CSV table of C-alpha atoms in Angstrom, one decimal:
chain,number,residue,atom,x,y,z
A,279,MET,CA,0.0,0.0,0.0
A,280,SER,CA,1.4,3.4,-1.0
A,281,ILE,CA,1.7,6.4,1.4
A,282,HIS,CA,0.0,9.7,0.6
A,283,ILE,CA,2.7,12.3,0.8
A,284,PRO,CA,1.6,16.0,0.5
A,285,LEU,CA,4.1,17.8,-1.7
A,286,PHE,CA,3.6,20.9,0.5
A,287,PRO,CA,3.1,19.3,4.0
A,288,ASN,CA,2.5,22.5,5.8
A,289,GLY,CA,-0.1,24.1,3.5
A,290,SER,CA,-2.6,23.4,0.8
A,291,PRO,CA,-1.5,20.3,-1.0
A,292,GLU,CA,-0.6,20.4,-4.6
A,293,HIS,CA,-1.2,17.3,-6.6
A,294,ALA,CA,0.0,14.2,-4.7
A,295,ALA,CA,-0.6,11.0,-6.5
A,296,THR,CA,-0.9,7.6,-4.9
A,297,GLY,CA,0.2,4.4,-6.4
A,298,ASP,CA,2.3,3.9,-9.5
A,299,GLY,CA,0.1,5.2,-12.3
A,300,PRO,CA,-0.4,8.8,-13.6
A,301,ALA,CA,-3.0,11.0,-12.1
A,302,THR,CA,-6.3,10.9,-13.8
A,303,SER,CA,-7.4,14.5,-13.1
A,304,PRO,CA,-5.6,17.8,-13.3
A,305,SER,CA,-4.0,19.3,-10.2
A,306,THR,CA,-4.9,22.5,-8.5
A,307,SER,CA,-2.4,25.3,-7.8
A,308,PRO,CA,-2.2,26.4,-4.2
A,309,VAL,CA,-2.0,30.0,-5.5
A,310,THR,CA,-4.7,30.4,-8.0
A,311,GLY,CA,-6.9,27.3,-7.8
A,312,ALA,CA,-6.7,27.0,-11.6
A,313,ALA,CA,-6.5,23.6,-13.2
A,314,THR,CA,-3.0,22.7,-14.5
A,315,SER,CA,-2.2,20.2,-17.2
A,316,TYR,CA,1.3,18.8,-16.8
A,317,GLN,CA,2.1,17.1,-13.5
A,318,LEU,CA,4.0,14.0,-12.7
A,319,SER,CA,2.7,11.5,-10.2
A,320,LEU,CA,5.1,10.8,-7.4
A,321,PRO,CA,5.0,7.5,-5.5
A,322,GLY,CA,5.0,6.9,-1.8
A,323,ASP,CA,6.8,3.6,-1.6
A,324,ALA,CA,10.4,2.2,-1.4
A,325,ARG,CA,11.4,4.0,-4.6
A,326,LEU,CA,11.7,7.2,-2.5
A,327,ALA,CA,14.9,5.8,-0.9
A,328,LEU,CA,16.4,5.1,-4.3
A,329,ALA,CA,15.5,8.6,-5.4
A,330,ARG,CA,17.2,10.1,-2.3
A,331,GLY,CA,20.3,8.1,-3.2
A,332,TRP,CA,20.5,9.7,-6.7
A,333,LEU,CA,19.9,13.1,-5.2
A,334,TRP,CA,22.8,12.7,-2.8
A,335,LEU,CA,25.0,11.5,-5.6
A,336,GLY,CA,24.1,14.6,-7.7
A,337,LEU,CA,24.8,16.9,-4.7
A,338,ALA,CA,28.1,15.3,-4.1
A,339,ALA,CA,29.1,15.7,-7.8
A,340,LEU,CA,28.1,19.4,-7.7
A,341,ILE,CA,30.1,20.0,-4.5
A,342,ALA,CA,33.2,18.4,-6.0
A,343,SER,CA,32.7,20.1,-9.3
A,344,GLY,CA,32.4,23.5,-7.5
A,345,LEU,CA,35.8,23.0,-5.9
A,346,PHE,CA,37.4,22.3,-9.2
A,347,SER,CA,35.5,25.2,-10.9
A,348,VAL,CA,37.0,27.7,-8.4
A,349,LEU,CA,40.4,26.6,-9.6
A,350,LEU,CA,39.3,26.5,-13.2
A,351,VAL,CA,38.0,30.1,-13.3
A,352,ALA,CA,40.9,31.4,-11.3
A,353,SER,CA,43.3,29.8,-13.8
A,354,ARG,CA,41.7,31.8,-16.7
A,355,THR,CA,41.3,35.1,-14.9
A,356,PRO,CA,43.9,37.7,-15.8
A,357,TYR,CA,46.5,38.4,-13.0
A,358,VAL,CA,44.9,35.9,-10.6
A,359,ASN,CA,46.2,33.0,-12.8
A,360,GLN,CA,49.8,34.1,-12.1
A,361,TRP,CA,49.5,32.6,-8.6
A,362,LEU,CA,48.5,29.2,-9.9
A,363,PRO,CA,50.5,26.3,-11.3
A,364,THR,CA,51.1,25.6,-15.0
A,365,ALA,CA,48.4,25.3,-17.7
A,366,ASN,CA,48.4,21.5,-17.2
A,367,PHE,CA,46.7,22.3,-13.9
A,368,PHE,CA,44.0,24.1,-15.7
A,369,HIS,CA,43.3,21.1,-18.0
A,370,ILE,CA,43.2,18.6,-15.1
A,371,ALA,CA,40.7,20.8,-13.3
A,372,LEU,CA,38.7,21.3,-16.5
A,373,VAL,CA,38.4,17.5,-17.0
A,374,LEU,CA,37.0,16.9,-13.5
A,375,HIS,CA,34.8,20.0,-13.6
A,376,VAL,CA,33.1,19.0,-16.9
A,377,ASP,CA,32.7,15.3,-16.0
A,378,LEU,CA,31.3,16.0,-12.5
A,379,SER,CA,29.1,19.0,-13.4
A,380,VAL,CA,27.7,17.5,-16.6
A,381,LEU,CA,28.1,13.8,-16.9
A,382,VAL,CA,27.7,12.7,-13.3
A,383,TRP,CA,25.2,15.4,-12.3
A,384,PHE,CA,22.9,14.8,-15.3
A,385,VAL,CA,23.0,11.1,-14.9
A,386,ALA,CA,22.2,11.4,-11.2
A,387,MET,CA,19.2,13.7,-11.9
A,388,ALA,CA,18.0,11.3,-14.6
A,389,GLY,CA,18.3,8.6,-12.0
A,390,LEU,CA,16.2,10.7,-9.6
A,391,LEU,CA,13.4,11.2,-12.1
A,392,TRP,CA,13.5,7.7,-13.5
A,393,SER,CA,13.4,6.2,-10.0
A,394,LEU,CA,10.1,8.0,-9.3
A,395,HIS,CA,8.7,7.2,-12.8
A,396,GLY,CA,6.7,4.1,-13.7
A,397,SER,CA,6.4,1.0,-11.6
A,398,ALA,CA,8.5,-0.3,-8.7
A,399,ARG,CA,9.8,-3.1,-10.9
A,400,ALA,CA,13.6,-3.9,-10.7
A,401,THR,CA,14.3,-1.5,-7.8
A,402,GLY,CA,17.2,-3.8,-6.9
A,403,LEU,CA,18.7,-3.2,-10.3
A,404,GLY,CA,18.4,0.5,-9.6
A,405,TRP,CA,20.4,0.2,-6.4
A,406,LEU,CA,23.1,-1.7,-8.2
A,407,ALA,CA,23.2,1.1,-10.8
A,408,TRP,CA,23.6,3.6,-8.0
A,409,TRP,CA,26.5,1.8,-6.3
A,410,LEU,CA,28.3,1.4,-9.6
A,411,THR,CA,27.9,5.0,-10.7
A,412,GLY,CA,28.8,6.2,-7.2
A,413,GLY,CA,31.9,4.1,-7.1
A,414,GLY,CA,33.0,5.1,-10.6
A,415,THR,CA,32.5,8.8,-9.7
A,416,LEU,CA,34.6,8.4,-6.5
A,417,ALA,CA,37.5,6.8,-8.6
A,418,MET,CA,37.4,9.6,-11.1
A,419,ALA,CA,37.4,12.3,-8.4
A,420,LEU,CA,40.4,10.8,-6.7
A,421,ALA,CA,42.4,10.3,-9.9
A,422,PRO,CA,43.9,13.8,-10.0
A,423,PHE,CA,45.5,13.3,-6.6
A,424,ALA,CA,46.4,9.5,-6.8
A,425,ASP,CA,47.0,8.9,-10.5
A,426,PRO,CA,46.5,12.1,-12.6
A,427,GLY,CA,47.9,11.0,-16.0
A,428,GLU,CA,47.7,13.2,-19.0
A,429,PRO,CA,44.5,15.3,-19.5
A,430,ILE,CA,42.8,14.7,-22.8
A,431,MET,CA,40.4,17.4,-23.7
A,432,ALA,CA,38.0,15.4,-25.9
A,433,ASN,CA,34.6,16.7,-26.6
A,434,TYR,CA,31.6,15.5,-24.5
A,435,VAL,CA,33.7,13.3,-22.1
A,436,PRO,CA,37.2,14.7,-21.4
A,437,VAL,CA,39.4,12.2,-19.6
A,438,LEU,CA,42.6,11.8,-17.7
A,439,GLU,CA,44.7,9.1,-19.4
A,440,SER,CA,45.3,7.2,-16.2
A,441,GLY,CA,44.3,3.7,-15.0
A,442,LEU,CA,42.3,4.9,-12.0
A,443,PHE,CA,40.3,7.5,-14.0
A,444,LEU,CA,39.6,5.3,-16.9
A,445,THR,CA,38.5,2.4,-14.6
A,446,GLY,CA,36.3,4.7,-12.7
A,447,LEU,CA,34.8,6.0,-16.0
A,448,SER,CA,34.1,2.5,-17.2
A,449,VAL,CA,32.4,1.5,-13.9
A,450,PHE,CA,30.4,4.7,-14.1
A,451,GLY,CA,29.3,3.8,-17.6
A,452,LEU,CA,28.3,0.3,-16.6
A,453,GLY,CA,26.2,1.8,-13.8
A,454,ALA,CA,24.6,4.3,-16.2
A,455,GLY,CA,23.7,1.4,-18.5
A,456,LEU,CA,22.0,-0.5,-15.7
A,457,LEU,CA,20.1,2.7,-14.8
A,458,VAL,CA,18.8,3.0,-18.3
A,459,LEU,CA,17.9,-0.7,-18.4
A,460,ARG,CA,16.0,-0.4,-15.1
A,461,SER,CA,14.2,2.7,-16.3
A,462,LEU,CA,13.0,1.1,-19.5
A,463,ARG,CA,11.8,-2.0,-17.6
A,464,ALA,CA,9.8,0.1,-15.2
A,465,ALA,CA,8.4,2.6,-17.8
A,466,PRO,CA,4.6,2.8,-17.8
A,467,VAL,CA,2.5,2.4,-21.0
A,468,LEU,CA,1.1,5.6,-22.5
A,469,GLY,CA,-2.6,5.4,-21.8
A,470,LEU,CA,-5.7,7.0,-23.2
A,471,PRO,CA,-7.3,9.4,-22.9
A,472,LEU,CA,-4.2,11.4,-23.3
A,473,ARG,CA,-3.5,13.7,-20.4
A,474,GLY,CA,-0.6,16.0,-19.3
A,475,PRO,CA,0.8,13.5,-16.7
A,476,GLY,CA,0.9,10.8,-19.4
A,477,VAL,CA,2.7,13.1,-21.8
A,478,LEU,CA,5.4,13.9,-19.2
A,479,SER,CA,5.7,10.3,-18.4
A,480,PHE,CA,6.3,9.6,-22.1
A,481,GLY,CA,9.0,12.4,-22.1
A,482,LEU,CA,10.9,10.6,-19.3
A,483,THR,CA,10.7,7.3,-21.2
A,484,ALA,CA,11.8,9.0,-24.4
A,485,ALA,CA,14.8,10.3,-22.5
A,486,ALA,CA,15.7,6.8,-21.4
A,487,VAL,CA,15.4,5.5,-24.9
A,488,ALA,CA,17.8,8.3,-26.1
A,489,GLY,CA,20.1,7.3,-23.3
A,490,ALA,CA,20.1,3.7,-24.5
A,491,VAL,CA,20.9,4.8,-28.0
A,492,ALA,CA,23.8,6.9,-26.6
A,493,LEU,CA,25.2,3.9,-24.7
A,494,LEU,CA,24.9,1.7,-27.8
A,495,CYS,CA,26.9,4.3,-29.8
A,496,PHE,CA,29.6,4.5,-27.2
A,497,ALA,CA,30.0,0.7,-27.4
A,498,TRP,CA,29.8,0.7,-31.2
A,499,SER,CA,32.6,3.3,-31.5
A,500,TRP,CA,34.8,1.4,-29.1
A,501,ALA,CA,34.3,-1.8,-31.1
A,502,VAL,CA,35.1,-0.3,-34.5
A,503,LEU,CA,37.8,2.2,-33.6
A,504,PRO,CA,41.0,1.8,-35.5
A,505,THR,CA,43.9,0.5,-33.4
A,506,SER,CA,46.1,3.1,-34.9
A,507,LEU,CA,44.4,6.0,-33.1
A,508,HIS,CA,45.9,7.2,-29.9
A,509,GLY,CA,45.5,10.2,-27.5
A,510,LYS,CA,43.0,12.9,-28.2
A,511,ALA,CA,42.1,11.5,-31.7
A,512,TYR,CA,41.1,8.2,-30.1
A,513,TYR,CA,38.8,9.7,-27.4
A,514,GLU,CA,37.4,12.3,-29.7
A,515,VAL,CA,36.0,9.6,-32.0
A,516,LEU,CA,35.1,7.3,-29.1
A,517,PHE,CA,32.8,9.8,-27.5
A,518,TRP,CA,31.5,11.8,-30.5
A,519,GLY,CA,28.6,9.6,-31.5
A,520,GLY,CA,27.3,8.8,-28.0
A,521,GLY,CA,27.9,12.3,-26.9
A,522,HIS,CA,25.7,13.6,-29.6
A,523,ALA,CA,23.0,11.1,-28.7
A,524,LEU,CA,23.2,12.1,-25.0
A,525,GLN,CA,22.2,15.7,-25.9
A,526,PHE,CA,18.7,14.3,-26.8
A,527,THR,CA,18.4,12.8,-23.4
A,528,TRP,CA,19.3,16.0,-21.6
A,529,THR,CA,17.0,18.1,-23.8
A,530,LEU,CA,14.0,15.8,-23.3
A,531,LEU,CA,14.6,15.9,-19.5
A,532,MET,CA,14.7,19.7,-19.7
A,533,LEU,CA,11.5,19.9,-21.7
A,534,VAL,CA,9.7,17.7,-19.1
A,535,ALA,CA,11.1,19.9,-16.3
A,536,TRP,CA,9.9,23.1,-18.0
A,537,LEU,CA,6.4,21.9,-18.4
A,538,TRP,CA,6.3,20.4,-14.9
A,539,LEU,CA,7.7,23.5,-13.2
A,540,ALA,CA,5.3,25.8,-15.2
A,541,SER,CA,2.3,23.7,-14.1
A,542,ALA,CA,3.5,23.6,-10.5
A,543,CYS,CA,3.4,27.4,-10.5
A,544,GLY,CA,-0.2,27.3,-11.6
A,545,ALA,CA,0.4,28.2,-15.3
A,546,ARG,CA,-2.1,27.2,-18.0
A,547,ILE,CA,0.0,25.7,-20.8
A,548,LEU,CA,-1.3,26.6,-24.2
A,549,LEU,CA,0.0,23.4,-25.8
A,550,SER,CA,-2.5,20.6,-25.7
A,551,PRO,CA,-1.3,17.1,-24.7
A,552,ARG,CA,-1.4,15.9,-28.3
A,553,VAL,CA,0.7,18.7,-29.6
A,554,THR,CA,3.2,18.4,-26.7
A,555,LEU,CA,3.4,14.6,-27.4
A,556,LEU,CA,4.2,15.3,-31.0
A,557,LEU,CA,6.9,17.8,-30.1
A,558,LEU,CA,8.5,15.3,-27.7
A,559,LEU,CA,8.3,12.7,-30.5
A,560,VAL,CA,10.1,15.1,-32.8
A,561,GLY,CA,12.7,15.7,-30.1
A,562,LEU,CA,13.3,11.9,-29.8
A,563,ALA,CA,13.2,11.2,-33.6
A,564,GLY,CA,16.6,12.8,-34.2
A,565,VAL,CA,18.4,10.4,-32.0
A,566,PHE,CA,17.7,7.5,-34.3
A,567,VAL,CA,19.8,9.2,-37.0
A,568,THR,CA,22.8,8.3,-34.9
A,569,PRO,CA,22.8,4.5,-35.6
A,570,VAL,CA,22.2,5.4,-39.3
A,571,ALA,CA,25.4,7.5,-39.2
A,572,TYR,CA,27.3,4.4,-38.0
A,573,LEU,CA,25.9,2.2,-40.7
A,574,ALA,CA,26.4,4.7,-43.5
A,575,HIS,CA,29.9,6.0,-42.7
A,576,GLU,CA,33.2,5.1,-41.0
A,577,VAL,CA,33.4,6.5,-37.5
A,578,THR,CA,36.5,8.4,-38.5
A,579,SER,CA,35.0,10.1,-41.5
A,580,VAL,CA,34.0,13.7,-41.9
A,581,GLU,CA,30.6,12.5,-43.2
A,582,HIS,CA,30.0,10.6,-40.0
A,583,ARG,CA,30.7,13.7,-37.9
A,584,ASP,CA,28.7,16.0,-40.0
A,585,LEU,CA,25.6,13.7,-40.1
A,586,LEU,CA,25.6,13.5,-36.3
A,587,THR,CA,25.9,17.3,-36.0
A,588,TRP,CA,23.1,17.8,-38.4
A,589,ALA,CA,20.8,15.4,-36.6
A,590,MET,CA,21.5,17.1,-33.3
A,591,ARG,CA,20.8,20.6,-34.6
A,592,LEU,CA,17.7,19.8,-36.6
A,593,GLY,CA,16.3,17.0,-34.5
A,594,GLY,CA,16.7,18.5,-31.1
A,595,GLY,CA,15.7,22.1,-31.9
A,596,PRO,CA,12.1,22.2,-33.2
A,597,ALA,CA,10.5,21.2,-29.9
A,598,ILE,CA,12.4,23.6,-27.7
A,599,VAL,CA,11.0,27.0,-28.9
A,600,PRO,CA,7.2,26.2,-28.6
A,601,VAL,CA,7.6,24.4,-25.3
A,602,ALA,CA,9.8,27.3,-23.9
A,603,LEU,CA,7.3,29.9,-25.1
A,604,ALA,CA,4.3,28.0,-23.7
A,605,ALA,CA,5.9,27.5,-20.3
A,606,VAL,CA,7.3,31.1,-20.0
A,607,LEU,CA,4.1,32.8,-21.1
A,608,GLY,CA,2.0,30.6,-18.8
A,609,VAL,CA,4.3,31.5,-15.8
A,610,LEU,CA,4.5,35.2,-16.6
A,611,ALA,CA,0.7,35.3,-16.6
A,612,GLN,CA,0.7,34.2,-12.9
A,613,ARG,CA,1.6,36.3,-9.9
A,614,PRO,CA,2.8,33.8,-7.3
A,615,ASP,CA,2.1,35.0,-3.7
A,616,ASP,CA,3.1,31.6,-2.3
A,617,ALA,CA,6.8,31.7,-1.3
A,618,ARG,CA,7.1,28.0,-2.1
A,619,LEU,CA,6.6,28.6,-5.8
A,620,ARG,CA,9.1,31.4,-6.3
A,621,PRO,CA,12.1,29.1,-6.5
A,622,LEU,CA,10.4,27.0,-9.1
A,623,ARG,CA,9.5,30.1,-11.2
A,624,ALA,CA,13.0,31.5,-10.9
A,625,ALA,CA,14.5,28.2,-12.0
A,626,LEU,CA,12.2,27.9,-15.0
A,627,LEU,CA,12.7,31.5,-16.3
A,628,SER,CA,16.5,31.5,-15.7
A,629,SER,CA,16.8,28.1,-17.4
A,630,VAL,CA,15.0,29.3,-20.6
A,631,LEU,CA,17.1,32.5,-20.6
A,632,LEU,CA,20.4,30.6,-20.4
A,633,PHE,CA,19.5,27.9,-22.8
A,634,GLY,CA,18.2,30.5,-25.3
A,635,ALA,CA,21.4,32.5,-25.0
A,636,GLY,CA,23.5,29.4,-25.6
A,637,GLY,CA,21.5,28.5,-28.7
A,638,LEU,CA,21.7,32.1,-30.1
A,639,ILE,CA,25.5,32.1,-29.6
A,640,GLY,CA,25.8,28.8,-31.4
A,641,ILE,CA,24.5,30.4,-34.6
A,642,PHE,CA,27.5,32.8,-34.7
A,643,ILE,CA,30.3,30.3,-34.0
A,644,HIS,CA,33.2,30.5,-36.5
A,645,GLY,CA,36.5,28.8,-36.0
A,646,SER,CA,37.9,27.4,-32.7
A,647,ASN,CA,37.7,30.1,-30.0
A,648,VAL,CA,36.0,30.7,-26.7
A,649,ARG,CA,32.6,31.3,-28.4
A,650,ILE,CA,32.3,27.5,-28.5
A,651,PRO,CA,32.4,27.1,-24.7
A,652,ALA,CA,30.1,30.1,-24.4
A,653,HIS,CA,27.6,28.2,-26.5
A,654,TYR,CA,27.7,25.0,-24.6
A,655,HIS,CA,27.9,26.7,-21.2
A,656,GLY,CA,24.6,28.4,-22.0
A,657,ALA,CA,23.0,25.2,-23.1
A,658,ILE,CA,24.4,23.1,-20.3
A,659,VAL,CA,23.5,25.6,-17.6
A,660,GLY,CA,20.0,25.9,-19.0
A,661,VAL,CA,19.5,22.2,-18.5
A,662,THR,CA,21.2,22.4,-15.0
A,663,LEU,CA,18.9,25.2,-13.9
A,664,ALA,CA,15.8,23.2,-15.0
A,665,LEU,CA,17.0,20.2,-13.0
A,666,MET,CA,17.7,22.4,-10.0
A,667,GLY,CA,14.1,23.5,-10.2
A,668,VAL,CA,13.0,19.8,-10.4
A,669,VAL,CA,15.0,19.2,-7.2
A,670,TYR,CA,13.2,22.0,-5.4
A,671,ARG,CA,9.9,20.6,-6.7
A,672,ILE,CA,10.6,17.0,-5.6
A,673,LEU,CA,12.1,17.7,-2.1
A,674,PRO,CA,8.7,17.7,-0.3
A,675,ALA,CA,7.8,14.3,-1.9
A,676,LEU,CA,11.1,12.9,-0.6
A,677,GLY,CA,10.1,13.9,2.9
A,678,TYR,CA,12.0,17.1,3.1
A,679,GLN,CA,10.9,20.8,3.4
A,680,ALA,CA,9.9,22.9,0.4
A,681,PRO,CA,12.5,25.6,-0.1
A,682,GLN,CA,10.7,28.9,0.3
A,683,ASP,CA,12.9,31.6,1.7
A,684,ARG,CA,14.5,34.5,-0.2
A,685,LEU,CA,17.8,32.6,-0.6
A,686,ALA,CA,15.9,29.8,-2.5
A,687,ALA,CA,14.1,32.4,-4.7
A,688,TRP,CA,17.3,34.2,-5.5
A,689,GLN,CA,19.6,31.2,-6.0
A,690,PRO,CA,18.6,30.4,-9.6
A,691,TRP,CA,19.0,34.1,-10.6
A,692,ALA,CA,22.4,34.3,-9.0
A,693,TYR,CA,23.6,31.2,-10.8
A,694,GLY,CA,21.9,32.1,-14.1
A,695,LEU,CA,23.0,35.7,-14.3
A,696,GLY,CA,26.5,34.8,-13.2
A,697,GLN,CA,26.7,32.3,-16.0
A,698,LEU,CA,25.2,34.8,-18.4
A,699,MET,CA,28.0,37.2,-17.6
A,700,HIS,CA,30.4,34.3,-18.0
A,701,ILE,CA,29.3,33.5,-21.5
A,702,ILE,CA,29.1,37.2,-22.6
A,703,GLY,CA,32.7,37.6,-21.5
A,704,LEU,CA,33.6,34.5,-23.6
A,705,VAL,CA,31.7,35.8,-26.6
A,706,TRP,CA,33.4,39.2,-26.3
A,707,SER,CA,36.8,37.6,-26.1
A,708,GLY,CA,36.0,35.1,-28.9
A,709,GLY,CA,35.4,38.0,-31.2
A,710,TYR,CA,39.1,38.8,-30.8
A,711,GLY,CA,40.1,35.2,-31.4
A,712,VAL,CA,40.9,34.2,-27.9
A,713,GLN,CA,41.4,30.4,-28.1
A,714,ARG,CA,39.4,27.8,-26.1
A,715,LYS,CA,40.8,25.2,-23.7
A,716,VAL,CA,43.9,27.4,-22.8
A,717,ALA,CA,44.8,29.3,-19.7
A,718,GLY,CA,47.3,31.7,-18.3
A,719,SER,CA,49.9,33.1,-20.7
A,720,ASP,CA,48.7,30.6,-23.4
A,721,GLN,CA,45.6,32.8,-23.8
A,722,VAL,CA,47.8,35.5,-25.4
A,723,LEU,CA,45.6,38.5,-24.4
A,724,ARG,CA,47.0,41.3,-26.5
A,725,SER,CA,44.5,44.2,-26.0
A,726,THR,CA,42.6,45.8,-23.2
A,727,ALA,CA,39.3,44.6,-24.7
A,728,GLU,CA,40.5,41.0,-24.6
A,729,VAL,CA,41.6,41.4,-21.0
A,730,ALA,CA,38.2,43.0,-20.2
A,731,GLY,CA,36.3,40.3,-21.8
A,732,MET,CA,38.1,37.5,-20.0
A,733,GLY,CA,37.8,39.6,-16.8
A,734,LEU,CA,34.0,39.7,-17.2
A,735,MET,CA,34.2,35.9,-17.8
A,736,GLY,CA,36.0,35.5,-14.5
A,737,LEU,CA,33.6,37.7,-12.5
A,738,GLY,CA,30.6,36.0,-14.0
A,739,GLY,CA,32.1,32.6,-13.3
A,740,LEU,CA,32.7,33.6,-9.6
A,741,ILE,CA,29.1,34.8,-9.2
A,742,ALA,CA,27.9,31.5,-10.9
A,743,ILE,CA,30.1,29.5,-8.5
A,744,ILE,CA,28.4,31.3,-5.6
A,745,GLY,CA,25.0,30.6,-7.1
A,746,GLY,CA,25.9,26.9,-7.4
A,747,LEU,CA,27.0,26.8,-3.8
A,748,LEU,CA,23.8,28.5,-2.7
A,749,PHE,CA,21.9,25.6,-4.4
A,750,ILE,CA,23.7,23.2,-2.2
A,751,VAL,CA,23.0,25.3,0.9
A,752,VAL,CA,19.3,25.6,0.1
A,753,VAL,CA,18.9,21.9,-0.5
A,754,LEU,CA,20.8,20.9,2.6
A,755,ARG,CA,18.8,23.3,4.7
A,756,ALA,CA,15.6,21.8,3.3
A,757,MET,CA,16.9,18.3,4.2
A,758,ARG,CA,17.3,19.1,7.9
A,759,PRO,CA,15.6,16.8,10.4
A,760,SER,CA,12.8,19.3,10.9
A,761,GLY,CA,11.6,18.6,7.4
A,762,THR,CA,10.8,14.9,8.1
A,763,ARG,CA,8.1,13.4,6.0
A,764,SER,CA,4.5,13.7,6.8
A,765,THR,CA,2.6,10.5,6.2
């Protein structure tokens, strides 16, 4: 028998589903009383413990990533970087920062959502996945101190070419594979009549399907890679196909988060469930071009790379704009007086802002300069902010308090605006040809404008780091014993 858990234990409850299936009626906002369309049902059984485990793994990854990001931003900030070691230090910090803040954090948040999604089937498999991904993460985080090796700045998954790091990454990948397998086994069947909860449930399943395709591509690349490749060329080809497929997973999770957060704020979404389902299907369809690229072209060919890039740009993009507009317009039409909804609203709006900025910057990329990291920082942080909002939304269902103080309401804006300054500084400097993946004197900053641009990058990065740390503070405060679950 499942436990009824109010999502807002101390006030008027928002939708709190019982059992494993999706809700059959729309929820009611505690602010406006208006019917909402897109809510996810949250269980009250043993899966909550598994979800808490994934949340703790995600928090640990963000904390460790924040420590590395402090060193990373400092190593690229003019004058400050003179007090740090060589540029190799920058690259080692960059590898760990990217892998922890993107790969581990995103997988952990996917695990959080997938654990609460569908049936309770194969929960033991979910725990095995958690132990493997956690152990792999620990090995990767310890590698810079125990067995650093040579940093390889490959796209999507940079690595340290050391036994400890690569073993940890392999164990992490095995855990991620079991997580996807468990998620697909537990996924519910899309029922009729089609309602908002069912559409979001489909979105989570679609993200798991995209994750399965990505893992298949990683394995496929490893199996067919020429033995003559070494170093960066090897890892670049190894992670290129699967990395592109993973972008569909993160994008689908973000779209689900946008719709869910907007509905949680009492917004009326203009998109009908059928239209939204079609958009999610379009967002998923592009991922199936990835296996075609493997069948049609050699993994080392230019045609293979171009086809994957084309599929990601055209397949993942069409659904983003209408969903973003519907969510933002719906939220802006509301005036939330309930303090518990302000962090959700801030996370949604700042997420759309950052993701949109990253996408706009991507249109103007020419050559290899710091405009490229500006583009993907905007996109990645957009996804991260959406997932932070999801954490705020889920905390009460996990038995914790709902974040509702001013710190929680300002945290997404501090993180988002800091990152916006960060990427504006990178775009500014990129216009002068400042190269990516370099630090210190290797940046060759020749003019005052270049120094100013990278200085803005450093200041924005510092504010973003503070915003990221505030997220940890807000969540840990909400998880204090006084926020024990109400049953």
